[in-house]
Amino acid sequence: IEIATRDLFTLYMESSFDPREPNNMKAQWNFTLFALISTVLSFIYTVHLAVVPNVIEKRGTNVLLDECGSPVNNPGSKIDKTGESAVKKRPFCSDEHRFAVEFCSSDNKNIILHRDKYTPSSQWQWLTRWGELRPYSMSSSSPQIKAKPPCKSIENYLDAIRLGSREWPNYDYGNRAITPSIFAPFGCYAPTIPPPSSRICNTLGQYGHVVLSGDSIMRHIKQGMFMALTRDYVEGAMMMSANDVRGVCSCDGQFSEHSLCRSHQKWFESTIRITDIPYQRKFCENVTTSFMFNSEIEWEKIQCEDISYRGVLLVLQGGLHFNMNSTLTFLSVIKPVITHPKFIECACLGKLRFIWNSMHYQTKEMDAIWPHQSGENAIEFNENIHQSFIDAGLVPGQDVLVLDWWNMTKDAQSSDGLHSLSDVNLAKAAQILYLAEKWPFHKPGKICLEAV
């Protein structure tokens, strides 16, 4: 409607008739017709703005999404007080989901190598090249997980993740931390399985750069993102193409902290265009977005002042290398980023989405080895970082979106009590992608006013 009105006005202005000439009846008629059409279109547009969002909102309250993010075909279902409803759902979200569960759950394939030791010269040695056979962390959909409505806002979405919980469909009162489980978001939908590659490419294509910067926890998120892109949940997270790696680091073993499974090619720690990532097949062929996997952000490559530059998705994480000291983490990891002129420029131009990944859960058994990383200390760490953002002038939920995965990782399967396996890392990648798809950029906030 806006385009039609603009074109009508342009057509009228380019006309050779001048309505100010009293004897030019045709020009006066054109002017009257233009005014009448513009009035009608303006009225329709006003009604559209007032009515249509309400209609969509009203319809949205009856839409339920299953674990795969698909609307459930259940128009007669009754929604309970939480806005949820139990419905019959398909067992797998995709062919690759089915294949991974069937393949990795059979024939003793899901072996996770133990973390190995290293010499004082930091040369890794394969001292414990043996692993542990585990139940595969991914599973089919569970009837215990109810379909949920879409989240109406960023706040609802972040709360769905923060307040969610894990469910154990086949729990036999053994050790929960080694028993397959499923994450159930709270109140509204948050994905645990990535969408099809075409949607991922469209989401990433909104940005010039996607920055993923952090420690080993972020390394696993990068791997989860790569699994999502390749649609290969069995070997897609591997960072090396060598056969000796593929032979022992598949399925959940892709996220082992053994040096063999952590080995990677140079591109995994650099800035690389998505289409240049070496893999057996190409994906996102028409997307010019680049991943920035570097531990140090290459700010000179981020050009938000360029009108053609699409912006940046910046995902930051840290804390383990600073012994969970929130002050040191903020000063060393976060402050250099949020005070950088490029960060402020991108934020003020509306070309930034900044996400902070909070510290997650460590099993109780590991607290004796790494007491500073305990679940309780992680909660305190997260609260302190939250307050540090506020003190720095960034409003959590607006200027910075905090993905709190403590509940999602609590008693989830892991390789060593801290580092999660396929189900969690795929869910993390999926939740970042979903957030970027629905809410790609934030509005300029307080930090811009202070900069000005």
Coordinates of C-alpha atoms in Angstrom, one line a residue:
I1 CA 0.0 0.0 0.0
E2 CA 2.9 2.4 0.8
I3 CA 4.6 1.6 -2.5
A4 CA 1.3 2.1 -4.4
T5 CA 0.8 5.5 -2.8
R6 CA 4.3 6.5 -3.5
D7 CA 4.1 5.4 -7.2
L8 CA 0.8 7.3 -7.7
F9 CA 2.4 10.5 -6.3
T10 CA 5.4 10.0 -8.5
L11 CA 3.2 9.5 -11.5
Y12 CA 1.3 12.6 -10.7
M13 CA 4.4 14.8 -10.1
E14 CA 5.9 13.7 -13.4
S15 CA 2.7 14.6 -15.3
S16 CA 3.0 17.4 -17.8
F17 CA -0.3 18.9 -16.5
D18 CA -0.2 21.7 -13.9
P19 CA -3.3 21.7 -11.6
R20 CA -2.6 25.3 -10.8
E21 CA -3.7 26.3 -14.3
P22 CA -7.4 27.1 -14.0
N23 CA -8.2 26.1 -17.6
N24 CA -6.5 22.7 -17.3
M25 CA -9.5 20.6 -16.4
K26 CA -7.6 17.3 -17.0
A27 CA -4.9 18.3 -14.5
Q28 CA -7.5 19.2 -11.9
W29 CA -9.2 15.9 -12.4
N30 CA -5.9 14.0 -12.1
F31 CA -5.2 15.9 -8.9
T32 CA -8.7 15.2 -7.4
L33 CA -8.3 11.5 -8.4
F34 CA -4.9 11.3 -6.8
A35 CA -6.2 12.9 -3.5
L36 CA -9.1 10.5 -3.4
I37 CA -7.0 7.4 -4.0
S38 CA -4.4 8.5 -1.4
T39 CA -7.2 9.0 1.2
V40 CA -8.6 5.6 0.6
L41 CA -5.2 3.9 0.7
S42 CA -4.3 5.8 3.9
F43 CA -7.6 4.7 5.5
I44 CA -6.9 1.0 4.6
Y45 CA -3.4 1.2 5.8
T46 CA -4.5 2.7 9.1
V47 CA -7.1 -0.1 9.6
H48 CA -4.4 -2.6 8.7
L49 CA -2.1 -1.3 11.4
A50 CA -4.8 -1.3 14.0
V51 CA -6.6 -4.6 13.3
V52 CA -4.2 -7.1 11.7
P53 CA -1.7 -7.4 14.6
N54 CA -4.5 -8.1 17.0
V55 CA -5.9 -10.8 14.7
I56 CA -2.5 -12.4 14.4
E57 CA -2.0 -12.1 18.1
K58 CA -5.3 -13.7 18.7
R59 CA -4.6 -16.5 16.3
G60 CA -1.1 -17.0 17.8
T61 CA -2.6 -18.0 21.2
N62 CA -4.0 -21.1 19.6
V63 CA -0.8 -22.1 17.8
L64 CA 1.2 -24.9 19.4
L65 CA 4.7 -26.0 18.3
D66 CA 6.1 -29.4 18.9
E67 CA 9.7 -30.2 19.8
C68 CA 10.7 -29.8 16.2
G69 CA 9.1 -26.4 15.9
S70 CA 6.3 -27.5 13.7
P71 CA 2.7 -26.5 14.3
V72 CA 0.7 -29.4 15.7
N73 CA -2.4 -30.4 13.8
N74 CA -4.8 -30.4 16.7
P75 CA -7.4 -27.6 16.3
G76 CA -9.7 -29.1 18.9
S77 CA -7.2 -29.4 21.7
K78 CA -7.7 -27.7 24.9
I79 CA -4.9 -25.5 26.2
D80 CA -4.1 -25.7 29.9
K81 CA -3.4 -22.8 32.2
T82 CA 0.3 -22.7 31.1
G83 CA -0.6 -22.4 27.4
E84 CA 0.6 -25.9 26.8
S85 CA -1.1 -29.0 25.4
A86 CA -0.2 -32.7 25.2
V87 CA -0.5 -33.9 21.6
K88 CA 0.6 -36.8 19.5
K89 CA 3.9 -35.9 17.9
R90 CA 6.2 -37.4 15.3
P91 CA 9.2 -39.3 16.8
F92 CA 12.0 -37.6 14.9
C93 CA 12.4 -34.0 13.6
S94 CA 14.3 -34.9 10.4
D95 CA 16.0 -37.8 8.5
E96 CA 19.4 -36.8 10.0
H97 CA 17.9 -36.8 13.5
R98 CA 16.5 -40.3 12.9
F99 CA 19.7 -41.6 11.4
A100 CA 21.9 -40.2 14.2
V101 CA 19.7 -41.8 16.9
E102 CA 19.5 -45.2 15.2
F103 CA 23.2 -45.2 14.2
C104 CA 24.8 -44.0 17.4
S105 CA 22.5 -46.1 19.6
S106 CA 23.6 -49.4 18.0
D107 CA 26.6 -51.7 17.7
N108 CA 28.6 -50.0 20.5
K109 CA 29.2 -46.9 18.4
N110 CA 28.8 -44.2 21.0
I111 CA 32.2 -44.3 22.6
I112 CA 33.6 -41.2 24.4
L113 CA 37.3 -41.0 24.8
H114 CA 38.5 -39.8 28.2
R115 CA 40.4 -36.6 28.6
D116 CA 44.1 -37.4 28.3
K117 CA 47.2 -35.9 30.0
Y118 CA 49.9 -33.7 28.7
T119 CA 53.6 -33.2 29.4
P120 CA 55.1 -30.0 30.9
S121 CA 56.1 -29.0 27.3
S122 CA 52.4 -29.0 26.4
Q123 CA 52.9 -31.8 23.9
W124 CA 49.8 -34.0 24.1
Q125 CA 50.3 -37.7 24.5
W126 CA 47.7 -40.4 23.9
L127 CA 48.0 -42.0 27.3
T128 CA 44.4 -43.0 27.7
R129 CA 43.2 -43.7 24.2
W130 CA 40.4 -45.8 25.4
G131 CA 36.9 -44.7 26.0
E132 CA 33.6 -45.4 27.7
L133 CA 30.6 -46.8 26.0
R134 CA 27.6 -44.5 26.8
P135 CA 23.9 -44.3 25.9
Y136 CA 23.6 -41.8 23.0
S137 CA 22.6 -38.3 24.4
M138 CA 20.1 -37.6 21.6
S139 CA 16.8 -39.4 21.5
S140 CA 13.4 -39.4 19.8
S141 CA 10.7 -37.0 20.8
S142 CA 9.1 -37.8 24.1
P143 CA 5.4 -37.8 24.9
Q144 CA 6.3 -36.2 28.2
I145 CA 7.3 -32.9 26.5
K146 CA 4.2 -30.9 25.8
A147 CA 3.7 -28.7 22.7
K148 CA 4.0 -25.0 23.5
P149 CA 3.0 -21.7 22.0
P150 CA 5.5 -19.5 20.3
C151 CA 7.2 -17.0 22.6
K152 CA 5.7 -13.5 22.2
S153 CA 8.8 -11.6 23.1
I154 CA 12.6 -11.9 23.7
E155 CA 12.0 -11.8 27.4
N156 CA 9.6 -14.8 27.2
Y157 CA 12.0 -16.7 25.0
L158 CA 15.0 -16.1 27.4
D159 CA 12.8 -17.2 30.3
A160 CA 11.7 -20.3 28.5
I161 CA 15.3 -21.4 28.4
R162 CA 16.4 -20.1 31.8
L163 CA 13.4 -21.7 33.6
G164 CA 13.2 -24.9 31.6
S165 CA 14.1 -28.3 33.0
R166 CA 15.3 -31.7 31.9
E167 CA 13.0 -34.7 31.6
W168 CA 14.1 -38.3 31.8
P169 CA 11.7 -40.4 29.7
N170 CA 13.3 -43.7 30.7
Y171 CA 14.7 -42.8 34.1
D172 CA 15.3 -45.9 36.3
Y173 CA 16.5 -44.1 39.4
G174 CA 20.1 -44.6 38.4
N175 CA 22.7 -41.9 37.7
R176 CA 20.8 -39.1 36.0
A177 CA 24.0 -37.6 34.6
I178 CA 24.7 -40.6 32.4
T179 CA 21.0 -41.3 31.4
P180 CA 19.6 -39.8 28.2
S181 CA 17.2 -36.9 28.9
I182 CA 15.3 -34.2 27.0
F183 CA 15.2 -30.5 27.7
A184 CA 11.7 -29.0 28.2
P185 CA 11.5 -25.2 27.9
F186 CA 9.2 -23.3 30.3
G187 CA 6.0 -21.7 29.1
C188 CA 6.7 -21.2 25.4
Y189 CA 8.7 -22.8 22.6
A190 CA 12.5 -22.9 22.4
P191 CA 14.2 -25.3 20.0
T192 CA 16.5 -28.2 20.8
I193 CA 17.0 -29.4 17.2
P194 CA 18.2 -27.0 14.5
P195 CA 15.9 -26.0 11.6
P196 CA 16.6 -27.1 8.0
S197 CA 19.8 -25.8 6.4
S198 CA 17.9 -23.3 4.2
R199 CA 16.5 -21.5 7.2
I200 CA 19.9 -21.5 8.9
C201 CA 21.5 -20.0 5.8
N202 CA 18.8 -17.3 5.6
T203 CA 19.3 -16.5 9.3
L204 CA 23.1 -16.3 9.0
G205 CA 22.7 -14.3 5.8
Q206 CA 21.3 -11.4 7.7
Y207 CA 24.8 -10.6 9.0
G208 CA 28.2 -9.7 7.6
H209 CA 29.9 -11.6 10.4
V210 CA 28.9 -14.1 13.0
V211 CA 31.4 -13.9 15.9
L212 CA 31.7 -16.9 18.3
S213 CA 34.3 -16.1 20.9
G214 CA 35.1 -18.0 24.1
D215 CA 36.8 -21.0 25.7
S216 CA 36.2 -24.8 25.3
I217 CA 32.4 -24.3 26.0
M218 CA 32.2 -22.0 23.0
R219 CA 34.3 -24.4 20.9
H220 CA 31.6 -27.0 21.4
I221 CA 28.9 -24.4 20.4
K222 CA 30.9 -23.8 17.2
Q223 CA 30.9 -27.6 16.6
G224 CA 27.1 -27.7 17.2
M225 CA 26.7 -24.9 14.7
F226 CA 28.7 -26.8 12.2
M227 CA 26.6 -29.9 12.8
A228 CA 23.5 -27.9 12.2
L229 CA 24.9 -26.5 8.9
T230 CA 26.1 -29.8 7.6
R231 CA 23.0 -31.7 8.8
D232 CA 25.4 -34.4 9.9
Y233 CA 24.9 -35.3 13.6
V234 CA 27.2 -38.3 13.5
E235 CA 30.5 -36.7 12.2
G236 CA 29.5 -33.1 11.4
A237 CA 31.2 -31.6 14.5
M238 CA 34.6 -33.0 13.7
M239 CA 37.3 -30.3 13.1
M240 CA 39.7 -32.7 11.3
S241 CA 39.2 -34.8 8.2
A242 CA 41.8 -37.4 9.2
N243 CA 40.6 -41.0 9.3
D244 CA 42.1 -41.6 12.7
V245 CA 39.9 -38.9 14.2
R246 CA 36.8 -40.1 12.4
G247 CA 37.4 -43.6 13.6
V248 CA 37.2 -42.7 17.3
C249 CA 35.5 -39.3 17.6
S250 CA 32.0 -39.8 16.2
C251 CA 28.5 -39.5 17.7
D252 CA 28.8 -38.0 21.2
G253 CA 32.6 -38.7 21.0
Q254 CA 32.8 -35.5 18.8
F255 CA 32.6 -33.5 22.0
S256 CA 35.2 -35.5 24.0
E257 CA 38.0 -33.4 25.5
H258 CA 40.6 -36.0 24.5
S259 CA 43.3 -34.3 22.4
L260 CA 42.5 -36.4 19.4
C261 CA 38.9 -35.2 19.3
R262 CA 39.9 -31.6 20.0
S263 CA 42.4 -31.4 17.2
H264 CA 41.3 -29.1 14.4
Q265 CA 42.4 -27.5 11.1
K266 CA 43.5 -23.9 10.9
W267 CA 40.2 -22.6 9.6
F268 CA 38.5 -23.5 12.8
E269 CA 40.4 -20.7 14.6
S270 CA 40.1 -18.0 11.9
T271 CA 37.7 -15.8 10.0
I272 CA 36.3 -17.8 7.1
R273 CA 33.3 -17.3 4.8
I274 CA 30.7 -20.0 5.3
T275 CA 31.0 -21.1 1.7
D276 CA 34.7 -21.7 2.1
I277 CA 34.5 -24.1 5.0
P278 CA 36.0 -27.3 3.8
Y279 CA 33.5 -30.1 3.8
Q280 CA 32.4 -32.9 1.5
R281 CA 29.6 -30.8 0.1
K282 CA 28.8 -27.1 -0.1
F283 CA 26.1 -25.3 1.8
C284 CA 24.8 -21.7 1.9
E285 CA 26.2 -21.2 -1.6
N286 CA 24.6 -17.7 -2.0
V287 CA 25.5 -16.5 1.5
T288 CA 28.5 -14.1 1.9
T289 CA 28.5 -14.2 5.7
S290 CA 31.8 -15.0 7.4
F291 CA 32.2 -16.9 10.7
M292 CA 34.8 -15.3 13.0
F293 CA 36.0 -18.1 15.2
N294 CA 39.1 -16.3 16.5
S295 CA 39.7 -15.9 20.2
E296 CA 40.6 -12.3 19.5
I297 CA 37.9 -10.4 17.5
E298 CA 39.2 -9.0 14.3
W299 CA 37.5 -5.6 14.6
E300 CA 39.1 -4.2 11.5
K301 CA 37.0 -6.6 9.4
I302 CA 33.7 -5.3 10.9
Q303 CA 32.6 -2.3 8.9
C304 CA 29.2 -1.2 10.3
E305 CA 29.7 2.3 8.9
D306 CA 29.5 0.9 5.4
I307 CA 25.9 1.2 4.3
S308 CA 26.1 -2.1 2.5
Y309 CA 27.5 -4.0 5.6
R310 CA 24.7 -6.2 7.0
G311 CA 25.8 -6.1 10.7
V312 CA 27.2 -8.6 13.2
L313 CA 25.9 -11.3 15.5
L314 CA 28.4 -11.4 18.4
V315 CA 28.2 -14.3 20.8
L316 CA 30.6 -14.1 23.8
Q317 CA 31.4 -16.6 26.6
G318 CA 34.1 -17.1 29.2
G319 CA 35.0 -17.7 32.8
L320 CA 36.7 -21.1 33.0
H321 CA 40.1 -19.7 32.3
F322 CA 39.7 -17.1 35.0
N323 CA 38.8 -19.6 37.8
M324 CA 35.2 -18.4 37.7
N325 CA 36.2 -15.0 39.0
S326 CA 33.4 -12.8 37.6
T327 CA 35.4 -9.6 38.0
L328 CA 38.4 -10.9 36.1
T329 CA 36.2 -12.4 33.5
F330 CA 34.3 -9.1 32.9
L331 CA 37.5 -7.0 32.8
S332 CA 39.4 -9.5 30.5
V333 CA 36.6 -10.9 28.3
I334 CA 33.6 -8.5 28.2
K335 CA 34.9 -5.0 28.9
P336 CA 37.4 -4.9 26.0
V337 CA 34.5 -5.8 23.7
I338 CA 31.7 -3.5 24.9
T339 CA 34.1 -0.5 25.1
H340 CA 35.6 -1.0 21.6
P341 CA 34.6 1.8 19.2
K342 CA 33.5 -0.7 16.6
F343 CA 31.1 -2.3 19.1
I344 CA 29.6 1.0 20.0
E345 CA 29.3 2.1 16.4
C346 CA 27.5 -1.1 15.4
A347 CA 25.2 -0.9 18.4
C348 CA 24.3 2.7 17.6
L349 CA 23.7 2.0 13.9
G350 CA 21.3 -0.9 14.8
K351 CA 23.7 -3.4 13.2
L352 CA 24.4 -5.6 16.3
R353 CA 23.0 -8.4 18.2
F354 CA 25.1 -9.1 21.3
I355 CA 24.6 -12.4 23.2
W356 CA 26.3 -13.5 26.4
N357 CA 26.4 -17.2 27.2
S358 CA 26.2 -17.7 31.0
M359 CA 28.2 -20.3 32.9
H360 CA 26.4 -23.7 33.1
Y361 CA 26.2 -26.7 35.4
Q362 CA 28.9 -29.0 36.6
T363 CA 28.1 -32.4 38.1
K364 CA 28.4 -32.9 41.8
E365 CA 31.0 -35.6 41.3
M366 CA 33.4 -33.1 39.7
D367 CA 33.1 -30.5 42.5
A368 CA 35.8 -32.3 44.4
I369 CA 38.2 -31.8 41.5
W370 CA 37.1 -28.4 40.3
P371 CA 35.3 -26.8 43.3
H372 CA 35.4 -23.3 41.9
Q373 CA 33.3 -24.6 38.9
S374 CA 30.5 -26.0 41.1
G375 CA 26.9 -25.4 40.2
E376 CA 26.4 -23.0 43.1
N377 CA 29.5 -21.0 42.1
A378 CA 28.2 -20.9 38.5
I379 CA 24.9 -19.3 39.7
E380 CA 26.8 -16.7 41.7
F381 CA 29.1 -16.1 38.7
N382 CA 26.1 -15.5 36.5
E383 CA 24.5 -13.1 38.9
N384 CA 27.7 -11.1 39.2
I385 CA 28.1 -10.8 35.5
H386 CA 24.5 -9.7 35.1
Q387 CA 25.1 -6.9 37.6
S388 CA 28.4 -6.0 35.9
F389 CA 26.5 -5.5 32.6
I390 CA 24.0 -3.1 34.4
D391 CA 26.9 -1.2 36.0
A392 CA 28.5 -0.8 32.6
G393 CA 25.3 0.7 31.1
L394 CA 24.1 -2.3 29.2
V395 CA 20.6 -3.5 30.0
P396 CA 20.2 -7.3 30.0
G397 CA 17.4 -8.3 27.7
Q398 CA 17.9 -5.2 25.5
D399 CA 21.5 -4.3 24.9
V400 CA 22.8 -7.8 25.8
L401 CA 20.8 -11.0 25.6
V402 CA 21.9 -13.5 28.3
L403 CA 21.3 -17.2 27.4
D404 CA 21.2 -18.9 30.8
W405 CA 21.8 -22.6 30.2
W406 CA 22.2 -23.7 33.8
N407 CA 18.9 -25.6 34.0
M408 CA 19.4 -27.0 30.5
T409 CA 22.8 -28.5 31.4
K410 CA 21.9 -29.6 34.9
D411 CA 22.4 -33.4 35.0
A412 CA 22.6 -33.5 31.2
Q413 CA 25.1 -36.0 29.9
S414 CA 28.7 -34.8 29.6
S415 CA 32.1 -36.1 28.7
D416 CA 33.8 -35.1 31.9
G417 CA 31.1 -33.6 34.2
L418 CA 31.3 -30.2 32.6
H419 CA 31.5 -30.4 28.8
S420 CA 28.1 -31.4 27.3
L421 CA 27.5 -33.8 24.5
S422 CA 25.5 -33.7 21.2
D423 CA 22.0 -33.0 22.5
V424 CA 23.0 -29.9 24.5
N425 CA 25.4 -28.5 22.0
L426 CA 22.9 -28.9 19.1
A427 CA 20.2 -27.3 21.4
K428 CA 22.6 -24.3 22.1
A429 CA 23.2 -23.8 18.4
A430 CA 19.5 -24.1 17.6
Q431 CA 18.6 -21.6 20.3
I432 CA 21.1 -19.0 19.1
L433 CA 19.9 -19.4 15.5
Y434 CA 16.3 -19.1 16.5
L435 CA 17.0 -16.0 18.5
A436 CA 18.9 -14.5 15.5
E437 CA 16.1 -15.4 13.2
K438 CA 13.3 -13.9 15.2
W439 CA 15.1 -10.9 16.7
P440 CA 18.2 -10.2 14.5
F441 CA 19.2 -6.8 15.8
H442 CA 18.5 -4.7 18.9
K443 CA 17.6 -1.0 19.0
P444 CA 20.2 1.5 20.0
G445 CA 20.2 1.8 23.8
K446 CA 21.8 3.8 26.6
I447 CA 25.3 3.1 25.5
C448 CA 24.7 5.1 22.4
L449 CA 23.4 8.1 24.2
E450 CA 26.4 8.0 26.5
A451 CA 28.7 7.7 23.5
V452 CA 27.1 10.7 21.8

